[in-house]
A tleap script that builds the chain and sets N, CA, C and O, in Angstrom:
source leaprc.protein.ff14SB
mol = sequence {
  NMET VAL GLU VAL THR GLY LYS ILE ASP SER
  SER LEU THR ALA VAL LYS LYS ALA LEU GLU
  GLY PHE GLN ARG ASP HIE SER ASN ALA GLU
  VAL LYS ILE TYR ARG TYR ASN SER ALA SER
  ILE ARG ILE ARG ILE VAL ALA ASP TYR PHE
  ALA GLY ILE ASP GLU ILE ASP ARG HIE ASP
  ARG VAL TRP PRO TYR LEU ALA ALA LEU ASP
  ASP ASP VAL VAL GLU GLN ILE THR VAL VAL
  LEU ILE LEU THR PRO PRO GLU GLN ALA ALA
  GLY ARG SER LEU MET ASN ILE GLU PHE ASP
  ASP ARG SER PRO SER MET CLEU
}
set mol.1.N position { 82.481 -112.949 -215.582 }
set mol.1.CA position { 83.733 -113.464 -216.085 }
set mol.1.C position { 84.436 -114.270 -214.983 }
set mol.1.O position { 84.486 -113.849 -213.827 }
set mol.2.N position { 84.960 -115.400 -215.353 }
set mol.2.CA position { 85.767 -116.206 -214.450 }
set mol.2.C position { 87.209 -115.767 -214.645 }
set mol.2.O position { 87.751 -115.857 -215.746 }
set mol.3.N position { 87.826 -115.290 -213.569 }
set mol.3.CA position { 89.192 -114.774 -213.638 }
set mol.3.C position { 90.173 -115.833 -213.167 }
set mol.3.O position { 90.035 -116.391 -212.079 }
set mol.4.N position { 91.168 -116.100 -214.008 }
set mol.4.CA position { 92.244 -117.013 -213.641 }
set mol.4.C position { 93.512 -116.182 -213.561 }
set mol.4.O position { 93.865 -115.479 -214.508 }
set mol.5.N position { 94.198 -116.266 -212.421 }
set mol.5.CA position { 95.441 -115.513 -212.276 }
set mol.5.C position { 96.613 -116.475 -212.222 }
set mol.5.O position { 96.479 -117.634 -211.831 }
set mol.6.N position { 97.756 -115.963 -212.621 }
set mol.6.CA position { 98.959 -116.786 -212.647 }
set mol.6.C position { 99.068 -117.575 -213.937 }
set mol.6.O position { 98.298 -117.382 -214.878 }
set mol.7.N position { 100.032 -118.455 -213.955 }
set mol.7.CA position { 100.266 -119.301 -215.124 }
set mol.7.C position { 99.098 -120.269 -215.296 }
set mol.7.O position { 98.697 -120.944 -214.348 }
set mol.8.N position { 98.563 -120.330 -216.495 }
set mol.8.CA position { 97.394 -121.170 -216.773 }
set mol.8.C position { 97.854 -122.512 -217.329 }
set mol.8.O position { 98.685 -122.573 -218.235 }
set mol.9.N position { 97.296 -123.596 -216.765 }
set mol.9.CA position { 97.586 -124.942 -217.240 }
set mol.9.C position { 96.268 -125.630 -217.593 }
set mol.9.O position { 95.202 -125.026 -217.479 }
set mol.10.N position { 96.338 -126.868 -218.014 }
set mol.10.CA position { 95.138 -127.570 -218.465 }
set mol.10.C position { 94.129 -127.790 -217.336 }
set mol.10.O position { 92.922 -127.767 -217.578 }
set mol.11.N position { 94.599 -127.998 -216.125 }
set mol.11.CA position { 93.680 -128.188 -214.993 }
set mol.11.C position { 92.936 -126.895 -214.676 }
set mol.11.O position { 91.724 -126.911 -214.456 }
set mol.12.N position { 93.653 -125.782 -214.651 }
set mol.12.CA position { 93.003 -124.493 -214.409 }
set mol.12.C position { 92.014 -124.177 -215.517 }
set mol.12.O position { 90.936 -123.643 -215.255 }
set mol.13.N position { 92.368 -124.497 -216.738 }
set mol.13.CA position { 91.469 -124.266 -217.865 }
set mol.13.C position { 90.189 -125.082 -217.700 }
set mol.13.O position { 89.099 -124.582 -217.978 }
set mol.14.N position { 90.311 -126.323 -217.255 }
set mol.14.CA position { 89.139 -127.175 -217.045 }
set mol.14.C position { 88.249 -126.625 -215.928 }
set mol.14.O position { 87.025 -126.610 -216.061 }
set mol.15.N position { 88.857 -126.177 -214.834 }
set mol.15.CA position { 88.083 -125.599 -213.733 }
set mol.15.C position { 87.392 -124.323 -214.196 }
set mol.15.O position { 86.224 -124.093 -213.883 }
set mol.16.N position { 88.111 -123.504 -214.937 }
set mol.16.CA position { 87.534 -122.262 -215.471 }
set mol.16.C position { 86.316 -122.572 -216.331 }
set mol.16.O position { 85.265 -121.951 -216.175 }
set mol.17.N position { 86.458 -123.518 -217.225 }
set mol.17.CA position { 85.348 -123.882 -218.119 }
set mol.17.C position { 84.154 -124.372 -217.300 }
set mol.17.O position { 83.016 -124.007 -217.594 }
set mol.18.N position { 84.395 -125.186 -216.285 }
set mol.18.CA position { 83.308 -125.707 -215.450 }
set mol.18.C position { 82.588 -124.574 -214.725 }
set mol.18.O position { 81.360 -124.570 -214.639 }
set mol.19.N position { 83.349 -123.617 -214.207 }
set mol.19.CA position { 82.740 -122.528 -213.437 }
set mol.19.C position { 82.149 -121.433 -214.321 }
set mol.19.O position { 81.421 -120.570 -213.829 }
set mol.20.N position { 82.451 -121.457 -215.601 }
set mol.20.CA position { 81.773 -120.536 -216.518 }
set mol.20.C position { 80.281 -120.853 -216.562 }
set mol.20.O position { 79.468 -119.962 -216.807 }
set mol.21.N position { 79.915 -122.106 -216.327 }
set mol.21.CA position { 78.500 -122.472 -216.231 }
set mol.21.C position { 77.844 -121.805 -215.037 }
set mol.21.O position { 76.726 -121.302 -215.145 }
set mol.22.N position { 78.522 -121.796 -213.904 }
set mol.22.CA position { 77.997 -121.101 -212.731 }
set mol.22.C position { 77.878 -119.609 -213.024 }
set mol.22.O position { 76.882 -118.978 -212.671 }
set mol.23.N position { 78.892 -119.055 -213.666 }
set mol.23.CA position { 78.890 -117.634 -214.007 }
set mol.23.C position { 77.722 -117.283 -214.929 }
set mol.23.O position { 77.098 -116.234 -214.768 }
set mol.24.N position { 77.428 -118.142 -215.877 }
set mol.24.CA position { 76.287 -117.900 -216.770 }
set mol.24.C position { 74.981 -117.893 -215.985 }
set mol.24.O position { 74.100 -117.075 -216.248 }
set mol.25.N position { 74.856 -118.798 -215.027 }
set mol.25.CA position { 73.641 -118.896 -214.232 }
set mol.25.C position { 73.527 -117.812 -213.169 }
set mol.25.O position { 72.429 -117.522 -212.693 }
set mol.26.N position { 74.651 -117.213 -212.794 }
set mol.26.CA position { 74.688 -116.186 -211.741 }
set mol.26.C position { 75.622 -115.072 -212.221 }
set mol.26.O position { 76.765 -114.967 -211.779 }
set mol.27.N position { 75.119 -114.263 -213.117 }
set mol.27.CA position { 75.959 -113.296 -213.827 }
set mol.27.C position { 76.635 -112.266 -212.927 }
set mol.27.O position { 77.650 -111.690 -213.319 }
set mol.28.N position { 76.106 -112.022 -211.746 }
set mol.28.CA position { 76.722 -111.048 -210.857 }
set mol.28.C position { 77.812 -111.655 -209.973 }
set mol.28.O position { 78.435 -110.946 -209.182 }
set mol.29.N position { 78.039 -112.934 -210.099 }
set mol.29.CA position { 79.056 -113.601 -209.279 }
set mol.29.C position { 80.458 -113.206 -209.737 }
set mol.29.O position { 80.714 -113.004 -210.924 }
set mol.30.N position { 81.349 -113.103 -208.766 }
set mol.30.CA position { 82.768 -112.882 -209.043 }
set mol.30.C position { 83.470 -114.205 -208.762 }
set mol.30.O position { 83.455 -114.694 -207.632 }
set mol.31.N position { 84.080 -114.780 -209.785 }
set mol.31.CA position { 84.744 -116.075 -209.642 }
set mol.31.C position { 86.222 -115.895 -209.949 }
set mol.31.O position { 86.590 -115.418 -211.023 }
set mol.32.N position { 87.070 -116.283 -208.991 }
set mol.32.CA position { 88.513 -116.196 -209.177 }
set mol.32.C position { 89.128 -117.566 -208.903 }
set mol.32.O position { 88.725 -118.283 -207.988 }
set mol.33.N position { 90.104 -117.898 -209.718 }
set mol.33.CA position { 90.796 -119.186 -209.615 }
set mol.33.C position { 92.296 -118.921 -209.727 }
set mol.33.O position { 92.734 -118.090 -210.524 }
set mol.34.N position { 93.069 -119.630 -208.927 }
set mol.34.CA position { 94.512 -119.597 -209.133 }
set mol.34.C position { 95.139 -120.895 -208.626 }
set mol.34.O position { 94.581 -121.605 -207.789 }
set mol.35.N position { 96.302 -121.163 -209.162 }
set mol.35.CA position { 97.073 -122.326 -208.716 }
set mol.35.C position { 98.024 -121.838 -207.636 }
set mol.35.O position { 98.856 -120.960 -207.866 }
set mol.36.N position { 97.884 -122.429 -206.444 }
set mol.36.CA position { 98.765 -122.063 -205.331 }
set mol.36.C position { 100.129 -122.732 -205.483 }
set mol.36.O position { 101.168 -122.117 -205.246 }
set mol.37.N position { 100.105 -123.993 -205.880 }
set mol.37.CA position { 101.335 -124.736 -206.161 }
set mol.37.C position { 100.984 -125.893 -207.082 }
set mol.37.O position { 99.853 -125.977 -207.559 }
set mol.38.N position { 101.916 -126.770 -207.336 }
set mol.38.CA position { 101.686 -127.840 -208.307 }
set mol.38.C position { 100.570 -128.797 -207.911 }
set mol.38.O position { 100.059 -129.533 -208.755 }
set mol.39.N position { 100.186 -128.795 -206.636 }
set mol.39.CA position { 99.162 -129.730 -206.163 }
set mol.39.C position { 97.882 -129.039 -205.703 }
set mol.39.O position { 96.976 -129.705 -205.201 }
set mol.40.N position { 97.787 -127.725 -205.862 }
set mol.40.CA position { 96.684 -126.998 -205.234 }
set mol.40.C position { 96.082 -125.927 -206.131 }
set mol.40.O position { 96.769 -125.026 -206.613 }
set mol.41.N position { 94.772 -126.055 -206.340 }
set mol.41.CA position { 93.985 -125.037 -207.037 }
set mol.41.C position { 93.028 -124.437 -206.021 }
set mol.41.O position { 92.373 -125.154 -205.265 }
set mol.42.N position { 92.958 -123.114 -206.015 }
set mol.42.CA position { 92.060 -122.416 -205.093 }
set mol.42.C position { 91.003 -121.648 -205.879 }
set mol.42.O position { 91.283 -121.047 -206.917 }
set mol.43.N position { 89.784 -121.685 -205.354 }
set mol.43.CA position { 88.647 -121.043 -206.000 }
set mol.43.C position { 87.961 -120.135 -204.984 }
set mol.43.O position { 87.770 -120.513 -203.828 }
set mol.44.N position { 87.591 -118.923 -205.430 }
set mol.44.CA position { 86.762 -118.045 -204.603 }
set mol.44.C position { 85.592 -117.570 -205.447 }
set mol.44.O position { 85.761 -117.094 -206.570 }
set mol.45.N position { 84.398 -117.713 -204.876 }
set mol.45.CA position { 83.182 -117.236 -205.530 }
set mol.45.C position { 82.499 -116.271 -204.575 }
set mol.45.O position { 82.238 -116.606 -203.419 }
set mol.46.N position { 82.214 -115.072 -205.064 }
set mol.46.CA position { 81.513 -114.064 -204.276 }
set mol.46.C position { 80.242 -113.705 -205.034 }
set mol.46.O position { 80.293 -113.277 -206.187 }
set mol.47.N position { 79.087 -113.886 -204.364 }
set mol.47.CA position { 77.818 -113.603 -205.039 }
set mol.47.C position { 76.711 -113.335 -204.027 }
set mol.47.O position { 76.641 -113.975 -202.978 }
set mol.48.N position { 75.859 -112.389 -204.354 }
set mol.48.CA position { 74.666 -112.122 -203.535 }
set mol.48.C position { 73.778 -113.359 -203.445 }
set mol.48.O position { 73.043 -113.540 -202.474 }
set mol.49.N position { 73.854 -114.186 -204.444 }
set mol.49.CA position { 73.060 -115.417 -204.517 }
set mol.49.C position { 73.158 -116.238 -203.232 }
set mol.49.O position { 72.203 -116.927 -202.873 }
set mol.50.N position { 74.278 -116.178 -202.544 }
set mol.50.CA position { 74.507 -117.014 -201.369 }
set mol.50.C position { 73.992 -116.414 -200.058 }
set mol.50.O position { 74.119 -117.036 -199.004 }
set mol.51.N position { 73.417 -115.226 -200.115 }
set mol.51.CA position { 72.889 -114.593 -198.896 }
set mol.51.C position { 71.829 -115.495 -198.267 }
set mol.51.O position { 70.921 -115.968 -198.949 }
set mol.52.N position { 71.953 -115.724 -196.979 }
set mol.52.CA position { 70.992 -116.540 -196.250 }
set mol.52.C position { 71.151 -118.037 -196.432 }
set mol.52.O position { 70.336 -118.810 -195.927 }
set mol.53.N position { 72.182 -118.458 -197.142 }
set mol.53.CA position { 72.429 -119.881 -197.392 }
set mol.53.C position { 73.641 -120.301 -196.562 }
set mol.53.O position { 74.684 -119.648 -196.608 }
set mol.54.N position { 73.503 -121.391 -195.801 }
set mol.54.CA position { 74.624 -121.816 -194.965 }
set mol.54.C position { 75.754 -122.388 -195.823 }
set mol.54.O position { 75.581 -122.667 -197.009 }
set mol.55.N position { 76.905 -122.553 -195.191 }
set mol.55.CA position { 78.115 -122.944 -195.909 }
set mol.55.C position { 77.971 -124.284 -196.638 }
set mol.55.O position { 78.415 -124.414 -197.779 }
set mol.56.N position { 77.376 -125.246 -196.014 }
set mol.56.CA position { 77.213 -126.564 -196.648 }
set mol.56.C position { 76.321 -126.461 -197.879 }
set mol.56.O position { 76.644 -127.016 -198.930 }
set mol.57.N position { 75.203 -125.755 -197.754 }
set mol.57.CA position { 74.309 -125.596 -198.900 }
set mol.57.C position { 74.959 -124.796 -200.021 }
set mol.57.O position { 74.689 -125.043 -201.196 }
set mol.58.N position { 75.803 -123.849 -199.670 }
set mol.58.CA position { 76.536 -123.105 -200.700 }
set mol.58.C position { 77.403 -124.059 -201.523 }
set mol.58.O position { 77.412 -124.003 -202.753 }
set mol.59.N position { 78.125 -124.928 -200.831 }
set mol.59.CA position { 78.971 -125.891 -201.538 }
set mol.59.C position { 78.122 -126.855 -202.362 }
set mol.59.O position { 78.502 -127.234 -203.470 }
set mol.60.N position { 76.981 -127.247 -201.821 }
set mol.60.CA position { 76.078 -128.136 -202.562 }
set mol.60.C position { 75.585 -127.490 -203.852 }
set mol.60.O position { 75.228 -128.194 -204.796 }
set mol.61.N position { 75.561 -126.176 -203.904 }
set mol.61.CA position { 75.097 -125.460 -205.102 }
set mol.61.C position { 76.228 -125.184 -206.097 }
set mol.61.O position { 75.970 -124.925 -207.273 }
set mol.62.N position { 77.464 -125.239 -205.637 }
set mol.62.CA position { 78.603 -124.987 -206.526 }
set mol.62.C position { 79.187 -126.283 -207.085 }
set mol.62.O position { 79.534 -126.343 -208.265 }
set mol.63.N position { 79.300 -127.319 -206.257 }
set mol.63.CA position { 79.986 -128.534 -206.691 }
set mol.63.C position { 79.359 -129.240 -207.891 }
set mol.63.O position { 80.086 -129.904 -208.629 }
set mol.64.N position { 78.065 -129.133 -208.124 }
set mol.64.CA position { 77.548 -129.749 -209.361 }
set mol.64.C position { 78.214 -129.203 -210.629 }
set mol.64.O position { 78.318 -129.918 -211.625 }
set mol.65.N position { 78.656 -127.971 -210.603 }
set mol.65.CA position { 79.351 -127.404 -211.756 }
set mol.65.C position { 80.740 -128.019 -211.920 }
set mol.65.O position { 81.281 -128.047 -213.026 }
set mol.66.N position { 81.312 -128.506 -210.837 }
set mol.66.CA position { 82.649 -129.100 -210.871 }
set mol.66.C position { 82.609 -130.621 -211.034 }
set mol.66.O position { 83.645 -131.256 -211.233 }
set mol.67.N position { 81.426 -131.192 -210.950 }
set mol.67.CA position { 81.265 -132.650 -210.935 }
set mol.67.C position { 81.774 -133.348 -212.196 }
set mol.67.O position { 82.185 -134.507 -212.136 }
set mol.68.N position { 81.751 -132.663 -213.324 }
set mol.68.CA position { 82.169 -133.296 -214.574 }
set mol.68.C position { 83.685 -133.291 -214.770 }
set mol.68.O position { 84.195 -133.872 -215.728 }
set mol.69.N position { 84.394 -132.639 -213.867 }
set mol.69.CA position { 85.854 -132.595 -213.994 }
set mol.69.C position { 86.463 -133.973 -213.755 }
set mol.69.O position { 85.914 -134.783 -213.009 }
set mol.70.N position { 87.598 -134.228 -214.394 }
set mol.70.CA position { 88.324 -135.477 -214.159 }
set mol.70.C position { 88.755 -135.538 -212.697 }
set mol.70.O position { 89.016 -134.510 -212.073 }
set mol.71.N position { 88.828 -136.743 -212.162 }
set mol.71.CA position { 89.211 -136.929 -210.765 }
set mol.71.C position { 90.550 -136.284 -210.438 }
set mol.71.O position { 90.720 -135.716 -209.359 }
set mol.72.N position { 91.507 -136.369 -211.370 }
set mol.72.CA position { 92.825 -135.789 -211.090 }
set mol.72.C position { 92.757 -134.268 -210.947 }
set mol.72.O position { 93.576 -133.682 -210.238 }
set mol.73.N position { 91.803 -133.626 -211.603 }
set mol.73.CA position { 91.620 -132.176 -211.460 }
set mol.73.C position { 90.917 -131.878 -210.144 }
set mol.73.O position { 91.318 -130.968 -209.419 }
set mol.74.N position { 89.877 -132.631 -209.833 }
set mol.74.CA position { 89.139 -132.426 -208.576 }
set mol.74.C position { 90.076 -132.577 -207.380 }
set mol.74.O position { 89.971 -131.825 -206.411 }
set mol.75.N position { 90.980 -133.533 -207.443 }
set mol.75.CA position { 91.920 -133.761 -206.342 }
set mol.75.C position { 92.840 -132.568 -206.099 }
set mol.75.O position { 93.397 -132.425 -205.011 }
set mol.76.N position { 93.001 -131.720 -207.100 }
set mol.76.CA position { 93.855 -130.550 -206.961 }
set mol.76.C position { 93.118 -129.360 -206.327 }
set mol.76.O position { 93.761 -128.403 -205.893 }
set mol.77.N position { 91.809 -129.407 -206.269 }
set mol.77.CA position { 91.034 -128.309 -205.691 }
set mol.77.C position { 91.096 -128.427 -204.177 }
set mol.77.O position { 90.498 -129.327 -203.587 }
set mol.78.N position { 91.823 -127.512 -203.557 }
set mol.78.CA position { 92.016 -127.568 -202.109 }
set mol.78.C position { 91.189 -126.531 -201.367 }
set mol.78.O position { 90.946 -126.676 -200.169 }
set mol.79.N position { 90.752 -125.484 -202.066 }
set mol.79.CA position { 89.940 -124.441 -201.441 }
set mol.79.C position { 88.826 -124.045 -202.386 }
set mol.79.O position { 89.064 -123.737 -203.553 }
set mol.80.N position { 87.601 -124.056 -201.868 }
set mol.80.CA position { 86.463 -123.450 -202.551 }
set mol.80.C position { 85.841 -122.521 -201.519 }
set mol.80.O position { 85.081 -122.950 -200.651 }
set mol.81.N position { 86.175 -121.250 -201.630 }
set mol.81.CA position { 85.708 -120.237 -200.705 }
set mol.81.C position { 84.496 -119.559 -201.319 }
set mol.81.O position { 84.575 -119.009 -202.417 }
set mol.82.N position { 83.373 -119.598 -200.611 }
set mol.82.CA position { 82.119 -119.065 -201.142 }
set mol.82.C position { 81.595 -118.018 -200.168 }
set mol.82.O position { 81.274 -118.324 -199.019 }
set mol.83.N position { 81.514 -116.779 -200.644 }
set mol.83.CA position { 81.131 -115.662 -199.798 }
set mol.83.C position { 80.069 -114.791 -200.460 }
set mol.83.O position { 79.882 -114.830 -201.676 }
set mol.84.N position { 79.382 -114.011 -199.641 }
set mol.84.CA position { 78.546 -112.936 -200.158 }
set mol.84.C position { 79.414 -111.678 -200.187 }
set mol.84.O position { 80.443 -111.636 -199.512 }
set mol.85.N position { 79.029 -110.655 -200.949 }
set mol.85.CA position { 79.820 -109.422 -200.950 }
set mol.85.C position { 80.009 -108.805 -199.554 }
set mol.85.O position { 81.118 -108.368 -199.246 }
set mol.86.N position { 78.973 -108.749 -198.696 }
set mol.86.CA position { 79.214 -108.212 -197.352 }
set mol.86.C position { 80.205 -109.050 -196.530 }
set mol.86.O position { 80.989 -108.497 -195.759 }
set mol.87.N position { 80.173 -110.367 -196.690 }
set mol.87.CA position { 81.134 -111.228 -195.987 }
set mol.87.C position { 82.548 -110.956 -196.479 }
set mol.87.O position { 83.490 -110.923 -195.687 }
set mol.88.N position { 82.693 -110.764 -197.778 }
set mol.88.CA position { 84.012 -110.460 -198.322 }
set mol.88.C position { 84.497 -109.113 -197.804 }
set mol.88.O position { 85.657 -108.978 -197.413 }
set mol.89.N position { 83.633 -108.135 -197.800 }
set mol.89.CA position { 84.002 -106.790 -197.361 }
set mol.89.C position { 84.345 -106.735 -195.872 }
set mol.89.O position { 85.155 -105.910 -195.450 }
set mol.90.N position { 83.731 -107.612 -195.079 }
set mol.90.CA position { 83.967 -107.614 -193.635 }
set mol.90.C position { 85.409 -107.979 -193.295 }
set mol.90.O position { 85.912 -107.604 -192.235 }
set mol.91.N position { 86.074 -108.708 -194.186 }
set mol.91.CA position { 87.480 -109.028 -193.989 }
set mol.91.C position { 87.781 -109.993 -192.865 }
set mol.91.O position { 88.902 -110.007 -192.355 }
set mol.92.N position { 86.816 -110.799 -192.464 }
set mol.92.CA position { 87.041 -111.734 -191.355 }
set mol.92.C position { 87.623 -113.067 -191.808 }
set mol.92.O position { 88.109 -113.840 -190.983 }
set mol.93.N position { 87.581 -113.339 -193.077 }
set mol.93.CA position { 88.083 -114.608 -193.583 }
set mol.93.C position { 89.553 -114.473 -193.972 }
set mol.93.O position { 89.899 -113.708 -194.873 }
set mol.94.N position { 90.409 -115.219 -193.288 }
set mol.94.CA position { 91.827 -115.183 -193.631 }
set mol.94.C position { 92.076 -115.738 -195.028 }
set mol.94.O position { 92.981 -115.283 -195.728 }
set mol.95.N position { 91.278 -116.717 -195.433 }
set mol.95.CA position { 91.454 -117.266 -196.774 }
set mol.95.C position { 91.077 -116.228 -197.822 }
set mol.95.O position { 91.697 -116.167 -198.884 }
set mol.96.N position { 90.067 -115.413 -197.537 }
set mol.96.CA position { 89.711 -114.354 -198.462 }
set mol.96.C position { 90.868 -113.373 -198.616 }
set mol.96.O position { 91.166 -112.931 -199.725 }
set mol.97.N position { 91.514 -113.036 -197.514 }
set mol.97.CA position { 92.675 -112.148 -197.557 }
set mol.97.C position { 93.778 -112.788 -198.388 }
set mol.97.O position { 94.473 -112.105 -199.140 }
set mol.98.N position { 93.937 -114.098 -198.252 }
set mol.98.CA position { 94.943 -114.834 -199.020 }
set mol.98.C position { 94.708 -114.691 -200.528 }
set mol.98.O position { 95.668 -114.627 -201.296 }
set mol.99.N position { 93.453 -114.642 -200.954 }
set mol.99.CA position { 93.164 -114.475 -202.378 }
set mol.99.C position { 93.663 -113.130 -202.895 }
set mol.99.O position { 94.107 -113.026 -204.038 }
set mol.100.N position { 93.589 -112.111 -202.059 }
set mol.100.CA position { 93.976 -110.777 -202.492 }
set mol.100.C position { 95.460 -110.492 -202.282 }
set mol.100.O position { 96.025 -109.624 -202.947 }
set mol.101.N position { 96.089 -111.212 -201.369 }
set mol.101.CA position { 97.500 -110.994 -201.057 }
set mol.101.C position { 98.131 -112.358 -200.785 }
set mol.101.O position { 98.360 -112.735 -199.635 }
set mol.102.N position { 98.403 -113.083 -201.856 }
set mol.102.CA position { 98.847 -114.471 -201.733 }
set mol.102.C position { 100.216 -114.627 -201.083 }
set mol.102.O position { 101.161 -113.890 -201.363 }
set mol.103.N position { 100.276 -115.624 -200.202 }
set mol.103.CA position { 101.560 -115.979 -199.613 }
set mol.103.C position { 102.268 -116.958 -200.542 }
set mol.103.O position { 101.607 -117.682 -201.286 }
set mol.104.N position { 103.590 -116.996 -200.514 }
set mol.104.CA position { 104.294 -117.939 -201.373 }
set mol.104.C position { 104.110 -119.376 -200.895 }
set mol.104.O position { 104.037 -119.646 -199.696 }
set mol.105.N position { 104.038 -120.276 -201.847 }
set mol.105.CA position { 103.918 -121.692 -201.536 }
set mol.105.C position { 105.246 -122.232 -201.024 }
set mol.105.O position { 106.316 -121.771 -201.422 }
set mol.106.N position { 105.159 -123.216 -200.137 }
set mol.106.CA position { 106.366 -123.874 -199.636 }
set mol.106.C position { 106.867 -124.942 -200.617 }
set mol.106.O position { 107.981 -125.442 -200.462 }
set mol.107.N position { 106.067 -125.292 -201.613 }
set mol.107.CA position { 106.490 -126.307 -202.593 }
set mol.107.C position { 107.314 -125.687 -203.697 }
set mol.107.O position { 107.754 -126.390 -204.607 }
savepdb mol mol.pdb
quit
């Protein structure tokens, strides 16, 4: 399931729909999306699938699912955080912590 938190708008709905394709292909993945502010959408994907894959290759495997989005939606995506479950559990990523305990936007 792709989880969207906060108020849902048309851009978040489009991103959710795009990432449902990734979710279908990788059923054990945890996908979370939220709007940080009016100009920023953040995405976190956690999946065993990414074990042993470097950060660039991880993005190369996720972005094809987002490629069909309108340019104005893509421009709003400011974070695509891609982790394995052990990386998420290690707690070393400040952005990962931000997903679980969001700071307020300055906008």
